[in-house]
mmCIF file of C-alpha atoms in Angstrom:
data_model
loop_
_atom_site.group_PDB
_atom_site.id
_atom_site.type_symbol
_atom_site.label_atom_id
_atom_site.label_comp_id
_atom_site.label_asym_id
_atom_site.label_seq_id
_atom_site.Cartn_x
_atom_site.Cartn_y
_atom_site.Cartn_z
ATOM 1 C CA MET A 1172 123.091 97.143 81.326
ATOM 2 C CA LEU A 1173 119.998 96.965 83.482
ATOM 3 C CA GLY A 1174 121.477 99.578 85.832
ATOM 4 C CA ALA A 1175 122.318 102.016 83.056
ATOM 5 C CA GLY A 1176 118.857 101.591 81.552
ATOM 6 C CA ALA A 1177 117.210 102.252 84.890
ATOM 7 C CA GLY A 1178 119.311 105.406 85.360
ATOM 8 C CA VAL A 1179 118.260 106.818 82.031
ATOM 9 C CA ALA A 1180 114.641 105.864 82.666
ATOM 10 C CA THR A 1181 114.734 107.548 86.071
ATOM 11 C CA LEU A 1182 116.123 110.746 84.618
ATOM 12 C CA ALA A 1183 113.637 110.773 81.752
ATOM 13 C CA GLY A 1184 110.888 109.952 84.224
ATOM 14 C CA THR A 1185 111.685 112.927 86.419
ATOM 15 C CA LEU A 1186 111.489 115.286 83.473
ATOM 16 C CA ALA A 1187 108.379 113.669 82.073
ATOM 17 C CA LEU A 1188 106.560 113.754 85.382
ATOM 18 C CA GLY A 1189 106.809 117.547 85.671
ATOM 19 C CA ALA A 1190 105.550 118.058 82.148
ATOM 20 C CA TRP A 1191 102.767 115.549 82.600
ATOM 21 C CA ARG A 1192 101.526 117.064 85.864
ATOM 22 C CA SER A 1193 100.921 120.437 84.267
ATOM 23 C CA ARG A 1194 99.307 118.979 81.205
ATOM 24 C CA GLY A 1195 96.764 116.731 82.799
ATOM 25 C CA ARG A 1196 95.552 113.419 81.560
ATOM 26 C CA SER A 1197 94.348 114.050 78.037
ATOM 27 C CA PRO A 1198 96.041 112.039 75.319
ATOM 28 C CA ASP A 1199 98.883 114.188 74.126
ATOM 29 C CA PRO A 1200 101.174 113.277 71.254
ATOM 30 C CA ALA A 1201 104.022 115.236 72.850
ATOM 31 C CA ARG A 1202 103.855 112.921 75.839
ATOM 32 C CA ALA A 1203 103.929 109.773 73.783
ATOM 33 C CA GLY A 1204 107.722 109.577 73.678
ATOM 34 C CA ASP A 1205 108.083 109.497 77.444
ATOM 35 C CA SER A 1206 105.038 107.621 78.627
ATOM 36 C CA PRO A 1207 102.945 106.353 75.749
ATOM 37 C CA LEU A 1208 99.316 105.413 76.299
ATOM 38 C CA PRO A 1209 98.074 101.838 76.162
ATOM 39 C CA LEU A 1210 96.724 100.528 72.873
ATOM 40 C CA PRO A 1211 92.964 100.125 72.571
ATOM 41 C CA ILE A 1212 92.110 96.596 73.718
ATOM 42 C CA SER A 1213 90.881 95.809 70.178
ATOM 43 C CA ALA A 1214 94.458 96.348 68.927
ATOM 44 C CA MET A 1215 96.107 94.276 71.671
ATOM 45 C CA GLY A 1216 97.433 90.806 70.900
ATOM 46 C CA TRP A 1217 98.276 89.273 74.270
ATOM 47 C CA GLU A 1218 97.184 85.826 75.381
ATOM 48 C CA LEU A 1219 97.429 84.906 79.072
ATOM 49 C CA THR A 1220 96.190 82.352 81.609
ATOM 50 C CA ASP A 1221 93.854 83.318 84.441
ATOM 51 C CA HIS A 1222 94.061 82.206 88.078
ATOM 52 C CA ARG A 1223 91.729 79.320 87.322
ATOM 53 C CA SER A 1224 94.104 78.181 84.548
ATOM 54 C CA ARG A 1225 91.773 79.232 81.734
ATOM 55 C CA PRO A 1226 93.168 80.929 78.614
ATOM 56 C CA VAL A 1227 92.215 84.604 78.181
ATOM 57 C CA SER A 1228 92.997 86.844 75.229
ATOM 58 C CA ALA A 1229 92.648 90.585 74.787
ATOM 59 C CA GLN A 1230 89.747 90.077 72.429
ATOM 60 C CA ASP A 1231 87.784 88.274 75.165
ATOM 61 C CA TRP A 1232 87.586 91.568 77.041
ATOM 62 C CA LEU A 1233 85.794 93.519 74.311
ATOM 63 C CA GLY A 1234 82.224 94.419 75.203
ATOM 64 C CA ARG A 1235 82.878 95.154 78.876
ATOM 65 C CA PRO A 1236 84.585 98.130 80.489
ATOM 66 C CA ALA A 1237 87.863 97.095 82.086
ATOM 67 C CA MET A 1238 90.085 98.065 85.029
ATOM 68 C CA ILE A 1239 93.602 96.610 84.756
ATOM 69 C CA PHE A 1240 96.611 96.752 87.050
ATOM 70 C CA PHE A 1241 100.117 95.281 86.739
ATOM 71 C CA GLY A 1242 101.782 93.970 89.900
ATOM 72 C CA PHE A 1243 103.008 90.830 91.620
ATOM 73 C CA THR A 1244 102.037 88.922 94.709
ATOM 74 C CA TRP A 1245 105.447 89.169 96.423
ATOM 75 C CA CYS A 1246 105.019 92.966 96.403
ATOM 76 C CA PRO A 1247 104.659 94.103 100.029
ATOM 77 C CA ASP A 1248 103.376 97.667 99.741
ATOM 78 C CA VAL A 1249 102.156 98.973 96.364
ATOM 79 C CA CYS A 1250 100.210 95.914 95.201
ATOM 80 C CA PRO A 1251 98.179 95.152 98.323
ATOM 81 C CA THR A 1252 97.448 98.865 98.693
ATOM 82 C CA THR A 1253 96.201 99.094 95.110
ATOM 83 C CA LEU A 1254 94.186 95.878 95.356
ATOM 84 C CA MET A 1255 92.518 97.146 98.516
ATOM 85 C CA ASP A 1256 91.680 100.399 96.766
ATOM 86 C CA ILE A 1257 90.224 98.405 93.870
ATOM 87 C CA ALA A 1258 88.195 96.267 96.281
ATOM 88 C CA ASP A 1259 86.862 99.465 97.927
ATOM 89 C CA TRP A 1260 85.918 100.979 94.575
ATOM 90 C CA LEU A 1261 84.094 97.790 93.565
ATOM 91 C CA GLU A 1262 82.169 97.925 96.807
ATOM 92 C CA ASP A 1263 81.327 101.614 96.308
ATOM 93 C CA LEU A 1264 80.104 100.952 92.767
ATOM 94 C CA GLY A 1265 77.738 98.286 94.021
ATOM 95 C CA SER A 1266 76.138 96.018 91.425
ATOM 96 C CA ASP A 1267 77.446 98.222 88.567
ATOM 97 C CA ALA A 1268 80.867 96.753 89.333
ATOM 98 C CA ASP A 1269 79.655 93.361 88.105
ATOM 99 C CA ARG A 1270 79.772 94.767 84.577
ATOM 100 C CA LEU A 1271 83.530 95.444 84.835
ATOM 101 C CA THR A 1272 86.436 93.224 83.890
ATOM 102 C CA VAL A 1273 88.948 93.655 86.719
ATOM 103 C CA ALA A 1274 92.382 92.080 86.382
ATOM 104 C CA LEU A 1275 95.817 91.987 87.962
ATOM 105 C CA ILE A 1276 98.437 91.037 85.355
ATOM 106 C CA THR A 1277 101.576 89.767 87.065
ATOM 107 C CA VAL A 1278 105.004 91.114 86.116
ATOM 108 C CA ASP A 1279 106.552 88.170 88.004
ATOM 109 C CA PRO A 1280 105.360 85.057 86.124
ATOM 110 C CA GLU A 1281 108.299 83.077 87.542
ATOM 111 C CA ARG A 1282 106.659 83.041 90.998
ATOM 112 C CA ASP A 1283 103.059 83.969 90.208
ATOM 113 C CA THR A 1284 101.588 80.747 88.870
ATOM 114 C CA PRO A 1285 97.785 80.504 88.467
ATOM 115 C CA GLU A 1286 97.584 78.747 91.877
ATOM 116 C CA VAL A 1287 99.600 81.478 93.629
ATOM 117 C CA LEU A 1288 97.436 84.155 91.997
ATOM 118 C CA ALA A 1289 94.244 82.364 93.012
ATOM 119 C CA ASN A 1290 95.263 82.397 96.681
ATOM 120 C CA TYR A 1291 96.055 86.056 96.444
ATOM 121 C CA VAL A 1292 93.418 87.869 94.367
ATOM 122 C CA GLU A 1293 90.520 86.161 96.104
ATOM 123 C CA LEU A 1294 91.589 87.809 99.360
ATOM 124 C CA PHE A 1295 90.590 91.155 97.956
ATOM 125 C CA ASP A 1296 87.483 90.649 95.826
ATOM 126 C CA PRO A 1297 86.170 87.589 93.966
ATOM 127 C CA ARG A 1298 85.644 89.771 90.883
ATOM 128 C CA ILE A 1299 89.397 90.372 90.499
ATOM 129 C CA VAL A 1300 91.027 88.052 87.973
ATOM 130 C CA GLY A 1301 94.736 87.225 88.205
ATOM 131 C CA LEU A 1302 96.559 86.731 84.902
ATOM 132 C CA THR A 1303 99.929 85.125 84.253
ATOM 133 C CA GLY A 1304 101.782 83.515 81.375
ATOM 134 C CA SER A 1305 105.230 82.790 80.019
ATOM 135 C CA ALA A 1306 107.874 85.510 80.235
ATOM 136 C CA GLY A 1307 107.228 86.231 76.558
ATOM 137 C CA GLN A 1308 103.449 86.430 77.010
ATOM 138 C CA ILE A 1309 103.844 88.872 79.909
ATOM 139 C CA ALA A 1310 106.274 90.959 77.869
ATOM 140 C CA ARG A 1311 103.717 91.106 75.065
ATOM 141 C CA ALA A 1312 100.938 92.206 77.435
ATOM 142 C CA ALA A 1313 103.186 94.863 78.981
ATOM 143 C CA GLN A 1314 104.033 96.131 75.514
ATOM 144 C CA ASP A 1315 100.343 96.381 74.563
ATOM 145 C CA PHE A 1316 99.649 98.379 77.729
ATOM 146 C CA ARG A 1317 102.930 100.348 77.391
ATOM 147 C CA VAL A 1318 103.794 99.158 80.884
ATOM 148 C CA ARG A 1319 107.397 99.020 82.091
ATOM 149 C CA TYR A 1320 108.792 96.507 84.555
ATOM 150 C CA GLU A 1321 112.189 95.235 85.575
ATOM 151 C CA LYS A 1322 113.591 92.633 87.888
ATOM 152 C CA VAL A 1323 115.713 94.088 90.695
ATOM 153 C CA PRO A 1324 118.068 91.566 92.346
ATOM 154 C CA ARG A 1325 118.551 91.872 96.097
ATOM 155 C CA GLU A 1326 121.670 91.199 98.155
ATOM 156 C CA ASP A 1327 120.293 87.950 99.552
ATOM 157 C CA GLY A 1328 119.794 86.435 96.090
ATOM 158 C CA ASP A 1329 116.076 87.136 96.101
ATOM 159 C CA TYR A 1330 114.586 89.776 93.822
ATOM 160 C CA THR A 1331 111.821 92.337 93.640
ATOM 161 C CA MET A 1332 110.145 94.035 90.679
ATOM 162 C CA ASN A 1333 109.799 97.656 89.681
ATOM 163 C CA HIS A 1334 106.669 98.169 87.624
ATOM 164 C CA THR A 1335 104.165 100.687 86.298
ATOM 165 C CA ALA A 1336 101.755 101.204 89.209
ATOM 166 C CA GLY A 1337 98.778 102.995 87.651
ATOM 167 C CA VAL A 1338 95.361 101.406 87.198
ATOM 168 C CA PHE A 1339 94.245 101.467 83.531
ATOM 169 C CA LEU A 1340 90.620 102.041 82.610
ATOM 170 C CA PHE A 1341 89.065 101.104 79.267
ATOM 171 C CA HIS A 1342 85.644 101.676 77.744
ATOM 172 C CA ALA A 1343 83.509 98.684 76.770
ATOM 173 C CA ASP A 1344 84.516 99.075 73.106
ATOM 174 C CA GLY A 1345 88.173 98.779 74.120
ATOM 175 C CA ARG A 1346 89.151 102.440 73.889
ATOM 176 C CA PHE A 1347 91.619 103.541 76.548
ATOM 177 C CA ALA A 1348 89.813 105.888 78.986
ATOM 178 C CA SER A 1349 92.173 107.000 81.774
ATOM 179 C CA ILE A 1350 94.681 106.001 84.417
ATOM 180 C CA ILE A 1351 94.166 106.116 88.173
ATOM 181 C CA ASP A 1352 97.625 107.034 89.401
ATOM 182 C CA PHE A 1353 99.054 105.350 92.508
ATOM 183 C CA HIS A 1354 99.320 108.541 94.531
ATOM 184 C CA GLU A 1355 96.284 110.218 93.024
ATOM 185 C CA ASP A 1356 93.601 111.615 95.306
ATOM 186 C CA ARG A 1357 91.119 108.770 95.828
ATOM 187 C CA ALA A 1358 88.236 111.200 95.254
ATOM 188 C CA PHE A 1359 88.996 111.154 91.501
ATOM 189 C CA ALA A 1360 88.901 107.399 91.132
ATOM 190 C CA LEU A 1361 85.166 106.770 91.366
ATOM 191 C CA PRO A 1362 84.148 109.424 88.806
ATOM 192 C CA LYS A 1363 86.676 107.935 86.377
ATOM 193 C CA LEU A 1364 85.205 104.483 86.945
ATOM 194 C CA ARG A 1365 81.638 105.712 86.517
ATOM 195 C CA ARG A 1366 82.664 107.244 83.197
ATOM 196 C CA ILE A 1367 83.605 103.861 81.730
ATOM 197 C CA LEU A 1368 80.413 102.293 83.092
ATOM 198 C CA THR A 1369 78.078 104.705 81.292
ATOM 199 C CA MET B 271 114.752 113.199 136.107
ATOM 200 C CA ARG B 272 113.427 115.749 133.637
ATOM 201 C CA PRO B 273 110.032 116.712 135.007
ATOM 202 C CA ILE B 274 109.376 119.704 132.750
ATOM 203 C CA PRO B 275 110.254 118.238 129.307
ATOM 204 C CA LEU B 276 108.218 115.166 130.164
ATOM 205 C CA ALA B 277 105.018 117.180 130.270
ATOM 206 C CA LEU B 278 104.734 117.625 126.496
ATOM 207 C CA PRO B 279 105.077 113.974 125.483
ATOM 208 C CA PHE B 280 102.516 113.173 128.108
ATOM 209 C CA ILE B 281 100.029 115.565 126.514
ATOM 210 C CA LEU B 282 100.658 114.019 123.089
ATOM 211 C CA PHE B 283 100.208 110.581 124.537
ATOM 212 C CA ALA B 284 96.926 111.626 126.112
ATOM 213 C CA ALA B 285 95.707 113.089 122.796
ATOM 214 C CA ALA B 286 96.561 109.907 120.898
ATOM 215 C CA ALA B 287 94.927 107.746 123.514
ATOM 216 C CA SER B 288 91.720 109.748 123.493
ATOM 217 C CA ALA B 289 91.425 109.594 119.681
ATOM 218 C CA GLU B 290 91.513 105.793 119.778
ATOM 219 C CA ASP B 291 92.833 103.222 122.093
ATOM 220 C CA CYS B 292 96.096 102.578 120.249
ATOM 221 C CA PRO B 293 99.062 101.526 122.353
ATOM 222 C CA SER B 294 102.045 103.849 122.243
ATOM 223 C CA TRP B 295 105.668 103.702 123.305
ATOM 224 C CA GLN B 296 108.038 106.443 124.471
ATOM 225 C CA ILE B 297 111.745 106.864 123.977
ATOM 226 C CA GLY B 298 113.149 110.265 124.945
ATOM 227 C CA ASP B 299 111.037 112.864 123.143
ATOM 228 C CA LEU B 300 109.649 110.342 120.673
ATOM 229 C CA THR B 301 106.279 108.621 120.791
ATOM 230 C CA ILE B 302 105.593 105.605 118.590
ATOM 231 C CA THR B 303 101.998 104.630 117.914
ATOM 232 C CA ASP B 304 99.777 102.949 115.284
ATOM 233 C CA ALA B 305 102.243 100.096 114.766
ATOM 234 C CA TRP B 306 100.843 97.433 112.458
ATOM 235 C CA SER B 307 101.622 94.758 109.947
ATOM 236 C CA ARG B 308 99.604 92.455 107.692
ATOM 237 C CA ALA B 309 99.188 88.716 107.919
ATOM 238 C CA THR B 310 101.242 86.831 105.328
ATOM 239 C CA ILE B 311 100.720 83.783 103.143
ATOM 240 C CA GLY B 312 103.538 81.555 104.382
ATOM 241 C CA THR B 313 107.075 82.826 104.919
ATOM 242 C CA ASN B 314 108.304 83.434 101.377
ATOM 243 C CA ARG B 315 106.771 86.796 100.775
ATOM 244 C CA PRO B 316 108.085 89.847 102.641
ATOM 245 C CA ALA B 317 105.902 91.331 105.372
ATOM 246 C CA VAL B 318 105.452 95.041 106.038
ATOM 247 C CA PHE B 319 105.744 97.229 109.094
ATOM 248 C CA TYR B 320 103.959 100.554 109.466
ATOM 249 C CA ALA B 321 103.870 103.048 112.379
ATOM 250 C CA GLU B 322 103.565 106.701 113.347
ATOM 251 C CA ILE B 323 106.458 108.491 115.094
ATOM 252 C CA LEU B 324 105.934 111.817 116.869
ATOM 253 C CA ASN B 325 108.878 113.971 117.929
ATOM 254 C CA ALA B 326 107.965 116.423 120.714
ATOM 255 C CA GLY B 327 111.567 117.458 121.249
ATOM 256 C CA PRO B 328 113.623 120.380 119.936
ATOM 257 C CA GLU B 329 116.048 118.166 117.999
ATOM 258 C CA ASP B 330 115.650 116.369 114.685
ATOM 259 C CA ASP B 331 115.983 112.614 114.958
ATOM 260 C CA ALA B 332 115.821 109.738 112.477
ATOM 261 C CA LEU B 333 114.811 106.105 112.436
ATOM 262 C CA VAL B 334 117.939 104.333 111.231
ATOM 263 C CA ALA B 335 117.207 100.629 111.723
ATOM 264 C CA ILE B 336 114.609 98.060 112.674
ATOM 265 C CA SER B 337 115.085 94.526 113.940
ATOM 266 C CA THR B 338 112.694 91.777 114.941
ATOM 267 C CA PRO B 339 112.932 88.104 115.861
ATOM 268 C CA VAL B 340 110.275 87.266 113.231
ATOM 269 C CA ALA B 341 112.475 88.213 110.261
ATOM 270 C CA ASP B 342 116.139 87.655 109.423
ATOM 271 C CA MET B 343 116.364 90.654 107.144
ATOM 272 C CA PRO B 344 114.256 93.630 108.182
ATOM 273 C CA MET B 345 114.960 96.801 106.212
ATOM 274 C CA LEU B 346 113.577 100.286 105.778
ATOM 275 C CA HIS B 347 112.253 100.989 102.316
ATOM 276 C CA GLU B 348 110.439 103.790 100.581
ATOM 277 C CA THR B 349 107.909 103.372 97.801
ATOM 278 C CA VAL B 350 108.747 105.857 95.084
ATOM 279 C CA VAL B 351 106.610 106.328 91.985
ATOM 280 C CA ARG B 352 108.426 107.990 89.123
ATOM 281 C CA ASP B 353 106.880 108.391 85.699
ATOM 282 C CA GLY B 354 104.214 105.936 86.812
ATOM 283 C CA VAL B 355 106.751 103.237 87.724
ATOM 284 C CA ALA B 356 106.852 102.127 91.355
ATOM 285 C CA SER B 357 110.120 101.081 92.942
ATOM 286 C CA MET B 358 111.092 100.459 96.555
ATOM 287 C CA PRO B 359 114.592 101.731 97.191
ATOM 288 C CA HIS B 360 116.263 100.907 100.497
ATOM 289 C CA ALA B 361 115.943 103.925 102.832
ATOM 290 C CA MET B 362 119.054 104.599 104.913
ATOM 291 C CA SER B 363 116.932 106.455 107.460
ATOM 292 C CA VAL B 364 113.506 107.997 107.987
ATOM 293 C CA PRO B 365 113.745 111.607 109.209
ATOM 294 C CA VAL B 366 111.688 112.536 112.285
ATOM 295 C CA PRO B 367 111.857 116.342 112.446
ATOM 296 C CA ALA B 368 111.852 118.305 115.704
ATOM 297 C CA GLY B 369 108.277 119.077 116.730
ATOM 298 C CA GLY B 370 107.023 116.989 113.825
ATOM 299 C CA SER B 371 106.270 113.424 112.903
ATOM 300 C CA ALA B 372 107.109 110.668 110.472
ATOM 301 C CA SER B 373 104.789 108.066 109.041
ATOM 302 C CA LEU B 374 105.623 104.587 107.931
ATOM 303 C CA GLU B 375 102.516 104.049 105.811
ATOM 304 C CA PRO B 376 101.226 102.328 102.673
ATOM 305 C CA GLY B 377 102.728 103.963 99.601
ATOM 306 C CA GLY B 378 105.513 105.712 101.501
ATOM 307 C CA PHE B 379 108.222 104.741 103.956
ATOM 308 C CA HIS B 380 107.732 101.263 105.347
ATOM 309 C CA GLY B 381 109.590 98.460 107.028
ATOM 310 C CA MET B 382 110.072 95.426 104.813
ATOM 311 C CA LEU B 383 110.497 92.218 106.774
ATOM 312 C CA MET B 384 112.306 89.683 104.627
ATOM 313 C CA GLY B 385 113.337 86.189 105.584
ATOM 314 C CA LEU B 386 110.338 85.546 107.819
ATOM 315 C CA ASN B 387 110.823 82.783 110.384
ATOM 316 C CA ALA B 388 107.100 82.092 110.595
ATOM 317 C CA ALA B 389 103.991 83.254 108.794
ATOM 318 C CA LEU B 390 102.416 86.313 110.422
ATOM 319 C CA ALA B 391 98.925 85.442 111.639
ATOM 320 C CA GLU B 392 95.999 87.833 111.968
ATOM 321 C CA ASP B 393 95.270 89.184 115.474
ATOM 322 C CA GLU B 394 98.683 88.137 116.762
ATOM 323 C CA SER B 395 101.564 90.518 117.338
ATOM 324 C CA PHE B 396 105.355 90.497 117.339
ATOM 325 C CA PRO B 397 108.077 92.568 119.004
ATOM 326 C CA LEU B 398 110.114 94.956 116.886
ATOM 327 C CA THR B 399 113.034 97.142 117.963
ATOM 328 C CA MET B 400 113.334 100.563 116.376
ATOM 329 C CA THR B 401 116.732 102.276 116.517
ATOM 330 C CA PHE B 402 116.804 106.056 116.382
ATOM 331 C CA GLU B 403 119.916 108.082 115.636
ATOM 332 C CA LYS B 404 119.648 110.138 118.855
ATOM 333 C CA ALA B 405 116.895 108.721 121.053
ATOM 334 C CA GLY B 406 118.301 105.190 120.904
ATOM 335 C CA GLU B 407 116.376 101.944 120.877
ATOM 336 C CA VAL B 408 112.792 101.129 121.764
ATOM 337 C CA THR B 409 111.042 97.789 121.457
ATOM 338 C CA ILE B 410 107.396 97.922 120.513
ATOM 339 C CA ASP B 411 104.654 95.406 119.856
ATOM 340 C CA VAL B 412 103.308 95.278 116.295
ATOM 341 C CA GLY B 413 99.694 94.150 115.833
ATOM 342 C CA ILE B 414 98.923 92.006 112.785
ATOM 343 C CA THR B 415 95.829 92.814 110.737
ATOM 344 C CA ALA B 416 94.130 90.651 108.114
ATOM 345 C CA MET B 417 95.966 90.241 104.832
ATOM 346 C CA ASN B 418 93.786 92.970 103.365
ATOM 347 C CA GLY B 419 94.137 95.307 106.387
ATOM 348 C CA ARG B 420 94.269 99.035 105.715
ATOM 349 C CA GLY B 421 95.427 100.324 109.067
ATOM 350 C CA PRO B 422 96.173 99.293 112.644
ATOM 351 C CA THR B 423 93.490 97.151 114.270
ATOM 352 C CA CYS B 424 93.182 99.713 117.091
ATOM 353 C CA ARG B 425 91.852 102.226 114.514
ATOM 354 C CA ILE B 426 89.400 100.018 112.671
ATOM 355 C CA ASP B 427 86.415 101.107 114.761
ATOM 356 C CA GLY B 428 87.269 104.762 114.173
ATOM 357 C CA SER B 429 87.394 104.513 110.384
#
């Protein structure tokens, strides 16, 4: 069932990607079926636990611009690369970056406990918050962000995760602003970030 | 044995060495350079392996396998992002075109070292054997950067 779902998603994804490339980033109702945009934070209902074991809800984020990424700490390539990019952007933004909420929401709550997240996110930048929760809480957060993820079993009994890799940006009032795509030219990232800081 | 064909790889080697002092390894017409990995937290999480492969020869080749004493299950993978979703399918081989190059790099092809026998520590290195379809096997030394490393330690000064 998982395999069939992934096949369909891959096919739909290939078609959607072509259409999306030519259309750019603006919210587009025609795109919503394939790759819907995240809800505004004010309409989100998730409740998670941060890497210091404190409860955090979507509503706590209102009032500050936010940069959010879904990943997991067992991820060898995409997640460290993205977190290093985020750390670089924070450095480039200087003290303005202190006004941002920056968070990694794990898609692998089974392994990513608050303690595991604490060891990991602090390697990159102390301003990055790691968030985890129960499987149901993570599913709710993913739904609010319209993020997709799936567990992929490996031959040796271990598993990895496929997951939405973009970095989501939100204005201080919670409105969704833009996505920094994983393979996007890094030159576009900082202007997008500055836009949510103004 | 083959004095004339050897001249070209030598020039490439010289160019790489003058750009930065990165070690490189030769096998046939192939040059491997910029080999690096990141330190790991313990042994549970998979480590990565990145490198540059230059092919100065007239024949296409391909990296078909990697092996290393530090990991029981090293595999070639490719990060693919489709419709915003990242996955890491197993790569059967990494093509190294004639007169061209191949990169194992963040966000693209990479070696995934699963079943680590020991944590990888910053500033240390480990041997890794690369098997090419035509050129055969070459064992290289992979430098380990910090956990938040962005590239091989031999390039850090340059960037």
